[in-house]
Coordinates of C-alpha atoms and ligand atoms in Angstrom, one line a residue:
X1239 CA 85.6 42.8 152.2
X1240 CA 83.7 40.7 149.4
X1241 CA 85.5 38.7 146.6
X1242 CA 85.0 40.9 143.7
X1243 CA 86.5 38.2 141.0
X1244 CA 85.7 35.2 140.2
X1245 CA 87.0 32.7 137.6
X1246 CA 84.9 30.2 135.1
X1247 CA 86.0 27.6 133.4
X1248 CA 83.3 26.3 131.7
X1249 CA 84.0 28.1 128.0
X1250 CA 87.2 25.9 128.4
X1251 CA 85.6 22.7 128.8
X1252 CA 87.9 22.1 131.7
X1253 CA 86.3 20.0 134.3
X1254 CA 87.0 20.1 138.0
X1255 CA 87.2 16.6 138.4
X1256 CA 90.4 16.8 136.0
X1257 CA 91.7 20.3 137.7
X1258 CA 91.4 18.5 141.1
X1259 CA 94.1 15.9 140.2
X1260 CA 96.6 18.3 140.6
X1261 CA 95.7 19.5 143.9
X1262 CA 98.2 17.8 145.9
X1263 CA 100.9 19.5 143.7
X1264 CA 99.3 22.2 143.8
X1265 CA 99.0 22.1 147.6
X1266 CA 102.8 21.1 148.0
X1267 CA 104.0 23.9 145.5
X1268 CA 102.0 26.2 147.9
X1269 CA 103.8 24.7 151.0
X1270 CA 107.2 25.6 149.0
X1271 CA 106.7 28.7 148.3
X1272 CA 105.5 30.0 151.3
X1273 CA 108.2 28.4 153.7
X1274 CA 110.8 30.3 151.6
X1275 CA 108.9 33.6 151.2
X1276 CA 111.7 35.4 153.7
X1277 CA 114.3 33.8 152.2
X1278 CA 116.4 36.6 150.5
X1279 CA 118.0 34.4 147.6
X1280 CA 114.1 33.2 146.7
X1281 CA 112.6 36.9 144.9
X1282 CA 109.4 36.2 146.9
X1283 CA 109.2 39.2 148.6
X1284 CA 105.9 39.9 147.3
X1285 CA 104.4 37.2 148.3
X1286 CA 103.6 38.4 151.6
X1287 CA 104.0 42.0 150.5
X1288 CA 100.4 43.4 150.6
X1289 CA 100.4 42.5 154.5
X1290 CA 104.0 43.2 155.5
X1291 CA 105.6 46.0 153.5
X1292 CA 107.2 49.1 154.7
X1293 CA 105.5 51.4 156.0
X1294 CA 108.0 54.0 156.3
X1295 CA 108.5 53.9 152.8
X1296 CA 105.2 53.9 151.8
X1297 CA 105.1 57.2 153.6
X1298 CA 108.0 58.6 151.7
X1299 CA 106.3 57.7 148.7
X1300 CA 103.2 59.7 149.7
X1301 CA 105.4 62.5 150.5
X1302 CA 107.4 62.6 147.6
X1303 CA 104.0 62.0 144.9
X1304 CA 102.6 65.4 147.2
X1305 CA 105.4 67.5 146.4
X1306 CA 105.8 66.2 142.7
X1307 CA 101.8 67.0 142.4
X1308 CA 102.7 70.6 143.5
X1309 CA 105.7 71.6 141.6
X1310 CA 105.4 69.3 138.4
X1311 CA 103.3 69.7 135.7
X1312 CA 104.9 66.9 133.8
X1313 CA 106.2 63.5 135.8
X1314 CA 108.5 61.3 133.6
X1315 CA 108.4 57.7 134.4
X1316 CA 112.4 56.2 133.0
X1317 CA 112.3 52.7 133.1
X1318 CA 111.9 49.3 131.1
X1319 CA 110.0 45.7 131.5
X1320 CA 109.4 45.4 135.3
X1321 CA 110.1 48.5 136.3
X1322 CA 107.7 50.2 134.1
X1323 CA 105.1 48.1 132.8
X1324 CA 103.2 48.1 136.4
X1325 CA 103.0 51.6 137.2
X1326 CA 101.6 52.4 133.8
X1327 CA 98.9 49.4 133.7
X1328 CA 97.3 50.7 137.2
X1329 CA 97.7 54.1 136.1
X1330 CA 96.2 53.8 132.6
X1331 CA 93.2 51.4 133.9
X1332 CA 92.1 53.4 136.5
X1333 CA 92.4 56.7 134.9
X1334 CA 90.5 58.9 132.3
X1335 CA 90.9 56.8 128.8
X1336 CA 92.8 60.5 127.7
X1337 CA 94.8 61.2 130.6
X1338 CA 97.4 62.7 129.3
X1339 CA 95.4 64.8 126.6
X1340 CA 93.5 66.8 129.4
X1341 CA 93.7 69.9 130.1
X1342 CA 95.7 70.4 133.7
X1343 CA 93.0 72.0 135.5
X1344 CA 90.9 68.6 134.3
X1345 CA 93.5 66.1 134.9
X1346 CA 94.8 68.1 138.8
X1347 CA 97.4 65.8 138.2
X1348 CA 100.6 65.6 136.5
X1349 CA 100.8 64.6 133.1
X1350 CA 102.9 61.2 133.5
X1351 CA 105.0 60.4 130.3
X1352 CA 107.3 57.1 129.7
X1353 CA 110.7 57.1 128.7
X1354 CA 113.7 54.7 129.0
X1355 CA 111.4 52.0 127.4
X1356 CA 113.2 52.0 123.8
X1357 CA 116.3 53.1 122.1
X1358 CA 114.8 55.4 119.9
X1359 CA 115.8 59.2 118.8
X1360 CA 112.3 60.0 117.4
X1361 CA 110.6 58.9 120.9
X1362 CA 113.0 61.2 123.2
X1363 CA 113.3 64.0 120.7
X1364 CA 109.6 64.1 120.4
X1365 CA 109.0 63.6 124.6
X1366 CA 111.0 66.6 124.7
X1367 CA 109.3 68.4 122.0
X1368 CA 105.9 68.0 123.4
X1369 CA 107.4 68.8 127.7
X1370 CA 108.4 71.8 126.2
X1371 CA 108.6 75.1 129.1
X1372 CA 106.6 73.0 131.9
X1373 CA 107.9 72.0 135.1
X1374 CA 109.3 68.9 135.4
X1375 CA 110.3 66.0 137.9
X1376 CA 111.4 62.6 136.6
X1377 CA 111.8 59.1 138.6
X1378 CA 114.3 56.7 137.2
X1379 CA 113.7 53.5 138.5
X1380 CA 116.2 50.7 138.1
X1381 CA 116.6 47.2 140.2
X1382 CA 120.2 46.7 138.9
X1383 CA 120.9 50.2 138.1
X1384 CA 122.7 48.9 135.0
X1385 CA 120.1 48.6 132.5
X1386 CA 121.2 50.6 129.2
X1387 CA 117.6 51.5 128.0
X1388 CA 117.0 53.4 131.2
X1389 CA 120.7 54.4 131.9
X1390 CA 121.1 56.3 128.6
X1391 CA 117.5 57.9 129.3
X1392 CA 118.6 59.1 132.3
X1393 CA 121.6 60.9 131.3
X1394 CA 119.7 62.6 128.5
X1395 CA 116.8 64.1 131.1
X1396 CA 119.2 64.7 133.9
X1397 CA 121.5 66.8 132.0
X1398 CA 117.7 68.5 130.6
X1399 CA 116.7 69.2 134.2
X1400 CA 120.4 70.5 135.2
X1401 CA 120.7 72.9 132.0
X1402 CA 116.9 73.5 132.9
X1403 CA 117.2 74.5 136.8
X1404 CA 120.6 74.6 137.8
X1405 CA 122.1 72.1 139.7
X1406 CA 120.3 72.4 143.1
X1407 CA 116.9 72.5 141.7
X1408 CA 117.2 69.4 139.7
X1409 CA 118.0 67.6 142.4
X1410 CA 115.3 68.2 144.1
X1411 CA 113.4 67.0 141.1
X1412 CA 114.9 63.4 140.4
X1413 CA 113.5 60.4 142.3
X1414 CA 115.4 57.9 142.2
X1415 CA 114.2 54.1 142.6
X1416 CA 116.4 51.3 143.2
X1417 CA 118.4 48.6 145.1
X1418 CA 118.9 49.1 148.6
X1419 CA 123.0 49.4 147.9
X1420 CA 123.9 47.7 144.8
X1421 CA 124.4 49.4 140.8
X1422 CA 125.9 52.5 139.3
X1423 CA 122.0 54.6 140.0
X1424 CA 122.7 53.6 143.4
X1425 CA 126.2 55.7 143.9
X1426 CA 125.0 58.9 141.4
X1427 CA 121.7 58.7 143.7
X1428 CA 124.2 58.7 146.8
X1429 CA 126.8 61.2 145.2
X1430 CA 123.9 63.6 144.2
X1431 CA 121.4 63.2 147.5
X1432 CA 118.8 62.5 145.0
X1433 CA 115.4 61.1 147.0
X1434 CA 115.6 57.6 146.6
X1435 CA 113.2 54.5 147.4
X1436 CA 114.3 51.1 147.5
X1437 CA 112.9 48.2 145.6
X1438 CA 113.3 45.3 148.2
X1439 CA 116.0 42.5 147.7
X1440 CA 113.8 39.8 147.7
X1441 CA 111.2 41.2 144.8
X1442 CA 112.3 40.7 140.9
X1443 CA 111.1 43.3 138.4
X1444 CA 107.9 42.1 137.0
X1445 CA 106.5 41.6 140.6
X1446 CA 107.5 45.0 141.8
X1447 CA 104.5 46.9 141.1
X1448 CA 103.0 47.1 144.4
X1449 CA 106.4 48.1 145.7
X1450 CA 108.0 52.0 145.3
X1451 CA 108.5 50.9 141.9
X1452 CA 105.2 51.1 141.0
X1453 CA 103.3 53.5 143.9
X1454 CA 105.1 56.6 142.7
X1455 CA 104.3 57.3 139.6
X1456 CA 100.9 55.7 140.8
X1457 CA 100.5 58.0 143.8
X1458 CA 101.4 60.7 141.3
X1459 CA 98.8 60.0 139.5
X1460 CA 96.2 60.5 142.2
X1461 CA 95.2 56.6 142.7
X1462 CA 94.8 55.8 146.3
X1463 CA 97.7 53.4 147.0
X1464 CA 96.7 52.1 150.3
X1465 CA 93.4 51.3 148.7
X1466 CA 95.5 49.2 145.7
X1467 CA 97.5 47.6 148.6
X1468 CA 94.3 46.5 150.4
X1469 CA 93.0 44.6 147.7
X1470 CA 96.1 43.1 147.4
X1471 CA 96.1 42.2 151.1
X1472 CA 92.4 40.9 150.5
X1473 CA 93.7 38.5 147.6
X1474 CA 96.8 37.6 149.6
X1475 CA 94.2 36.1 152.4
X1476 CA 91.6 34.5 149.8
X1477 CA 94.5 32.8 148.3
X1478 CA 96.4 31.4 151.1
X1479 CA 94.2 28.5 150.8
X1480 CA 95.7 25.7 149.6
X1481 CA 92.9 23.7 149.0
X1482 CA 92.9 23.5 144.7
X1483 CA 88.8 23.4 145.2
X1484 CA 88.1 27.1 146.9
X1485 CA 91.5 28.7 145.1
X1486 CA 90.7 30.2 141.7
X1487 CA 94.1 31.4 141.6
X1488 CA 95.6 27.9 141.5
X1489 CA 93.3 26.9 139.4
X1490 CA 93.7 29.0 136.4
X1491 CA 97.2 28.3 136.9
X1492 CA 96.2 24.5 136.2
X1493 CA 93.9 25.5 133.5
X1494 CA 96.6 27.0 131.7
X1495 CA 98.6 23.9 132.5
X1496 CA 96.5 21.5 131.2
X1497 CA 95.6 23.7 127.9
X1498 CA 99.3 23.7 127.5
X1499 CA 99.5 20.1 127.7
X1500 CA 96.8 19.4 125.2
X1501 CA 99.2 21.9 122.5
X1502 CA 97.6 24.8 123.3
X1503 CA 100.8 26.8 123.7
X1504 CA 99.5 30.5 123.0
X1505 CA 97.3 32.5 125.7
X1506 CA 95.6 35.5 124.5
X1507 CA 94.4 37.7 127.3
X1508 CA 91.5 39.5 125.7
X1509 CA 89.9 42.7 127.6
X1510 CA 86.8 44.5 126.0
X1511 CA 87.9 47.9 128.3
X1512 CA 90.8 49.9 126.0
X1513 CA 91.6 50.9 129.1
X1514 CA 92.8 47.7 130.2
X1515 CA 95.9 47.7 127.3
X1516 CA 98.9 48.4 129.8
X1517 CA 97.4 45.7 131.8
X1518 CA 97.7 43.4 129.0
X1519 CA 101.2 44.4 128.5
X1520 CA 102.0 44.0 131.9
X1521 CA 100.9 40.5 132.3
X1522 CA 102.6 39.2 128.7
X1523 CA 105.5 40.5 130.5
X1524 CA 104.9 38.8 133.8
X1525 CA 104.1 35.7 132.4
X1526 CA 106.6 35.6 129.1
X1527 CA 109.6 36.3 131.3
X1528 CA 108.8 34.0 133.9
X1529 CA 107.6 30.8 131.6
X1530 CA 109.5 31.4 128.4
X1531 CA 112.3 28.9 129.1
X1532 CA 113.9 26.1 128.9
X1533 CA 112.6 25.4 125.2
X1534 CA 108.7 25.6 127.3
X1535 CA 106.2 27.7 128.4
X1536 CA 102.8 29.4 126.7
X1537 CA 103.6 32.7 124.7
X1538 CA 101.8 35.2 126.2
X1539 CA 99.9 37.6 124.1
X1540 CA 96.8 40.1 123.7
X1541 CA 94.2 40.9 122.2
X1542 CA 91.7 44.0 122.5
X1543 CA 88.1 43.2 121.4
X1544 CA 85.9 44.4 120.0
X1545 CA 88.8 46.7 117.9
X1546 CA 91.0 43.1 117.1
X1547 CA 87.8 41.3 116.3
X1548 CA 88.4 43.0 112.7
X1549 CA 92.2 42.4 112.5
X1550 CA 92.8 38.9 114.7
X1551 CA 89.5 37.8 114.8
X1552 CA 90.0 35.6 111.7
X1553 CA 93.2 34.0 112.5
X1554 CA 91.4 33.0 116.3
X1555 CA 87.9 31.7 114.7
X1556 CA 90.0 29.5 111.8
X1557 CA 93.5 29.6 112.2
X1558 CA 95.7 27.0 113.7
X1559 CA 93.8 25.2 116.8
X1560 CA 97.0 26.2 119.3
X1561 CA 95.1 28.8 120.8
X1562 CA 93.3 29.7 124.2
X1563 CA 92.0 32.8 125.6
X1564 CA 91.5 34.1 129.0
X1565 CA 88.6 36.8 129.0
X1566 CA 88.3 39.5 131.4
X1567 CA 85.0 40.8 132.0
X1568 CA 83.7 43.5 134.0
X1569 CA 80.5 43.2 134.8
X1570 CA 79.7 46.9 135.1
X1571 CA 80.9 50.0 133.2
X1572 CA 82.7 52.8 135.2
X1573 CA 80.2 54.9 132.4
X1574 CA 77.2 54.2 130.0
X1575 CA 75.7 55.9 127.0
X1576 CA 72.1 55.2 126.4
X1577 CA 71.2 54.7 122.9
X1578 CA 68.3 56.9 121.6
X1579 CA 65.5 56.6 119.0
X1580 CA 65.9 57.5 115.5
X1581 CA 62.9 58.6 113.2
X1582 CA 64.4 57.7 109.9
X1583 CA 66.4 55.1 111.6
X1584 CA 68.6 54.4 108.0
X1585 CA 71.4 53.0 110.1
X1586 CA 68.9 50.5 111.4
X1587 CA 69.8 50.5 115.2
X1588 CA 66.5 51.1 116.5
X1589 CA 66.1 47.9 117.9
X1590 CA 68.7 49.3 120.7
X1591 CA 66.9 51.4 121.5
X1592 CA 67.2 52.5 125.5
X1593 CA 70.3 49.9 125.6
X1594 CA 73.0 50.8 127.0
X1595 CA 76.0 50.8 125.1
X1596 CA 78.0 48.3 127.8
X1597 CA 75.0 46.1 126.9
X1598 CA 76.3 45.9 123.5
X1599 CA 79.7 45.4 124.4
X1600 CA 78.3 42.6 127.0
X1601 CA 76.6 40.7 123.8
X1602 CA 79.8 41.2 121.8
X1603 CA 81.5 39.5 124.5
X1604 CA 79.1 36.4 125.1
X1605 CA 79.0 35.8 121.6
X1606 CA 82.5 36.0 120.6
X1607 CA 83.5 33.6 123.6
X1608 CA 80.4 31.2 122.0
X1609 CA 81.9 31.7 118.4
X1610 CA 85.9 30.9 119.5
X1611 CA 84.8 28.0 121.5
X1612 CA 83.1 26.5 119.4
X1613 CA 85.8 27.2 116.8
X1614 CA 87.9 25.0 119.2
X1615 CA 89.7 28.0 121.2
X1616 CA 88.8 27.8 124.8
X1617 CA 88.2 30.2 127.1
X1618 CA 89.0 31.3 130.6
X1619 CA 87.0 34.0 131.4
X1620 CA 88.1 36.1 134.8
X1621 CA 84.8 37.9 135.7
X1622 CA 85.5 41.4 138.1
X1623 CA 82.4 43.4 139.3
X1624 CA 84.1 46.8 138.3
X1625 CA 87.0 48.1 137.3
X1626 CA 88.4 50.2 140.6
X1627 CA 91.5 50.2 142.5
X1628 CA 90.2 47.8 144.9
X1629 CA 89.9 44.9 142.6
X1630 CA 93.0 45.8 140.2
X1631 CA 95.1 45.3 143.5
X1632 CA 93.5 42.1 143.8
X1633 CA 93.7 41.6 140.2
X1634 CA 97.4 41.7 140.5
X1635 CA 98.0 39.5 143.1
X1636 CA 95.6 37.1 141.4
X1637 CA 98.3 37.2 138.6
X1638 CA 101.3 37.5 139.9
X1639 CA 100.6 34.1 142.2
X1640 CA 98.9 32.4 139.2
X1641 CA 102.0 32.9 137.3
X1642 CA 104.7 31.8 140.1
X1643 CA 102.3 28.7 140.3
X1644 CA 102.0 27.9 136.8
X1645 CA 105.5 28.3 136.4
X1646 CA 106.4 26.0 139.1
X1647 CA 103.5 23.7 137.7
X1648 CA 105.4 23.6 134.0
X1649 CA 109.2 23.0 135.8
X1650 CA 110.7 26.1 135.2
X1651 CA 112.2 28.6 137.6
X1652 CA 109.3 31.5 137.6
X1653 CA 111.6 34.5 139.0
X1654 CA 114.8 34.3 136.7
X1655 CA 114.9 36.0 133.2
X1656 CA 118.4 34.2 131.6
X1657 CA 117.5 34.9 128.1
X1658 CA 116.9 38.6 128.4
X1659 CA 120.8 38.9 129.1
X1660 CA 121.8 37.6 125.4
X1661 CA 120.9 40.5 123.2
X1662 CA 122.4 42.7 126.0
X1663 CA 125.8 41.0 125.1
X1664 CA 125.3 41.2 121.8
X1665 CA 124.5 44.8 121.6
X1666 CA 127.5 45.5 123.9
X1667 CA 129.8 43.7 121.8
X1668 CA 128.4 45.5 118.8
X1669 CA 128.9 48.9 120.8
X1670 CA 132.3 48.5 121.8
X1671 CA 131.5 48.5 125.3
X1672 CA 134.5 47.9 127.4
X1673 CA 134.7 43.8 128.5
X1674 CA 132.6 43.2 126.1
X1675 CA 135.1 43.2 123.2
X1676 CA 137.1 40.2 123.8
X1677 CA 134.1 38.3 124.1
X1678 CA 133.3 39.0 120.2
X1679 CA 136.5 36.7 119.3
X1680 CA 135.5 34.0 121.8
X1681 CA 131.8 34.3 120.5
X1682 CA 133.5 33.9 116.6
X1683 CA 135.3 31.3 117.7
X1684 CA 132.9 29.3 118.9
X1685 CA 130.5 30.2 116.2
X1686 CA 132.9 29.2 113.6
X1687 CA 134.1 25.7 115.4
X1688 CA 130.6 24.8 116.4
X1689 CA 129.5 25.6 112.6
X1690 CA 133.0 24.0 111.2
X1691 CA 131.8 20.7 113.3
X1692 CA 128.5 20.9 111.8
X1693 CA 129.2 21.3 108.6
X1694 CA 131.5 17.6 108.6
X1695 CA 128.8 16.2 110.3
X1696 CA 126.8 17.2 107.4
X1697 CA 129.4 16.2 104.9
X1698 CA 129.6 12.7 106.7
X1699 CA 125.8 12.0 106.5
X1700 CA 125.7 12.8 103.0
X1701 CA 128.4 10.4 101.9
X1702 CA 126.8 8.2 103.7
X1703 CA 123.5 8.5 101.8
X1704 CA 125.5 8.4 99.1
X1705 CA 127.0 5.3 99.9
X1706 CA 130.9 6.3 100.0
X1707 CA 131.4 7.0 103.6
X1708 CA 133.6 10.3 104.2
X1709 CA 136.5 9.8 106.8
X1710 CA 134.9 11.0 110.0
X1711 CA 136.6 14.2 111.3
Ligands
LIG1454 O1 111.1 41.4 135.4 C1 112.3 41.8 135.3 O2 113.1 41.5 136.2 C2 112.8 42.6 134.2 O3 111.8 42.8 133.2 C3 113.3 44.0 134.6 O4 112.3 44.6 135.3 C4 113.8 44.8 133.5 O5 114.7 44.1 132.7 C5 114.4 46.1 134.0 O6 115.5 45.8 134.9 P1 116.0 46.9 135.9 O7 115.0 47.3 136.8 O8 117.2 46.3 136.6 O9 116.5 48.1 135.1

């Protein structure tokens, strides 16, 4: 198979000479990684996924996406971060840009529709509203099988389905997808022989889209999995060479590095394809959960050009110099539109004429990328020769390795996600959730001493200033 992307620095003004001197970290991180990739405490499972997954339950995933194709006019996806994000970036790039709008004899496939992503009423009631009388399987997927968003979700379409079909009906319509034993999804999917899939120990949420959690819904959708997994497998190969010189991966995950170091601290990735959006979201999630700590890190964000040219565009041409962008660029257009002559030509576009319209979108590209560097925002560009399954399952495993690499390459632990737990206990405290109560007094307490403490220390420096030191407390 041919290496469909490639990676160019040049719009960043990053030389090779300077990315070289981190190859031997580079080639030792790589040496880490890959010794502990079997080691279940390490989330590296999907490391060597693309080659060594499970074939059994990749089967039962085929299985299961045939039978909710046949009986299942609607497909609801419940879950948040990780176990979302995936499936619906694969799923919205390679699909119709109106999926969900077409009729079902255009789609053939289910409609898929997200839940368990938010807490708000407006979002289910309307979900609901618009599922109506159609037949309906849902797939809650869960790593920890705790995770509220999800959890409350699931108990509003589960009791839907049950008042819906009956008990032994619905059954046969939930899919469940979690840990192999662990969490409270795990027992109801025991108690209530739901069909379950397992997301492997060894692989944390936002690197589990090439696992069950993301090839349901994305079998469902009619996207040839084992086609997604090969270009994964081809990317795993290409990028099991740890020489820094022939390994773009590793070397956008230096580029970033050494951006960051020069106090470029936000990354936009830009994409000129609206289909490309979840895939945006996907990888601010990838990277911002597995950077964002520590007090470090870049903060991941997006842009979609040419429609943010007219809303961002400004800030990224003038605004603060902390920026950099990482392009990607697909050569060629799934589809084109020809642009035709006009007689009276009042909107003056004849000079287009017989373009095509990804032409236009091409220029808009290479001069944007000339206008932000030279407005002193440099710019990665990823280049793909198309947009097909192939090369987004390469595309992922591009990412996901760039981002345990640059991770590594900034200090931090690229697989945890401790800050995620704080509003949790927060909102649990706030919701009177049992255990969680106690900690409310402990949390005042130690709100109140810490600001007590802070507010002598205050106290002492100003009497200082003032001359008339206060009596330290
Ligand atoms: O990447 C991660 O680990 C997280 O974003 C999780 O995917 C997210 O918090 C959902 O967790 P869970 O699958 O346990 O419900």
């Amino acid at each position: 198979m041919q290496n469909n992307i490639q990676l160019n620095l040049k719009h960043a003004n990053i030389l090779e000479q300077n990315v070289m001197q981190y190859a031997d970290k580079v080639a030792s991180i790589h040496d880490e990684l890959h010794e502990k990739s079997n080691d279940e405490k390490e989330f590296l499972g999907w490391l060597e996924l693309p080659s060594n997954y499970n074939k059994k339950e990749f089967e039962n995933i085929k299985k299961a996406a045939q039978k909710i194709r046949k009986d299942s006019e609607v497909f609801v996806v419940i879950g948040i971060g990780g176990s979302y994000l995936g499936a619906r970036a694969v799923i919205e790039a390679l699909n119709h840009t109106f999926y969900n709008l077409l009729s079902k004899e255009q789609r053939k496939t289910p409609q898929i529709l997200y839940v368990g992503n938010n807490l708000s009423p407006n979002y289910i009631n309307d979900l609901i509203e618009l599922i109506g009388n159609r037949d309906v399987s849902i797939n809650v997927i869960s790593k920890s099988g705790t995770t509220t968003e999800p959890a409350i979700a699931f108990r509003i379409f589960r009791e839907l389905l049950e008042n819906k079909y009956g008990l032994k009906e619905a059954r046969k319509r939930i899919y469940v997808t979690t840990d192999k034993e662990k969490g409270a999804l795990k027992q109801i999917a025991n108690e209530e022989k739901y069909t379950t899939l397992i997301i492997p120990n060894n692989v944390g949420g936002r690197y589990s889209v090439l696992t069950a959690v993301g090839l349901l819904p994305i079998a469902v959708a009619g996207i040839d999995i084992d086609e997604l997994i090969e270009g994964a497998r081809f990317a795993q190969g290409k990028y099991l060479d740890k020489n820094l010189k022939y390994n773009a991966c590793y070397q956008y995950a230096v580029a970033r590095n050494m951006l960051y170091q020069e106090e470029k601290n936000i990354e936009i990735l830009v994409s000129y394809e609206p289909r490309l959006h979840y895939i945006i979201e996907w990888w601010k999630q990838l990277f911002g959960e597995s950077e964002g700590k520590e007090q470090k890190g870049i903060y991941p964000t997006g842009a979609e050009f040419t429609t943010d040219l007219h809303s961002l565009g400004q800030y990224i041409q003038e605004g603060r110099r902390n920026l950099f962008e990482t392009v990607i660029d697909i050569k060629e257009s799934e589809t084109d539109i020809q642009l035709n002559r006009d007689e009276d030509n009042l909107d003056e576009l004849n000079y287009l004429e017989g373009k095509g319209l990804d032409y236009v979108n091409k220029k808009a590209m290479e001069g944007t990328i000339e206008a932000h560097e030279e407005g002193g925002v440099p710019n990665i560009v990823i280049t793909m020769d198309k947009l097909n399954t192939y090369n987004l399952g390469h595309l992922i495993y591009f990412f996901e390795l760039g981002c345990a690499m640059s991770g590594k390459l900034l200090g931090v632990n690229p697989f945890n996600q401790p800050g995620v737990e704080k509003y949790k206990q927060n909102m649990f405290r706030l919701l009177g959730k049992p255990g969680y109560t106690e900690t409310k007094k402990e949390i005042r307490t130690e709100v109140e001493k810490t600001s007590k403490k802070g507010q002598e220390e205050k106290e002492v420096k100003q009497a200082k200033k003032r001359g008339r030191p206060k009596k330290e407390a």
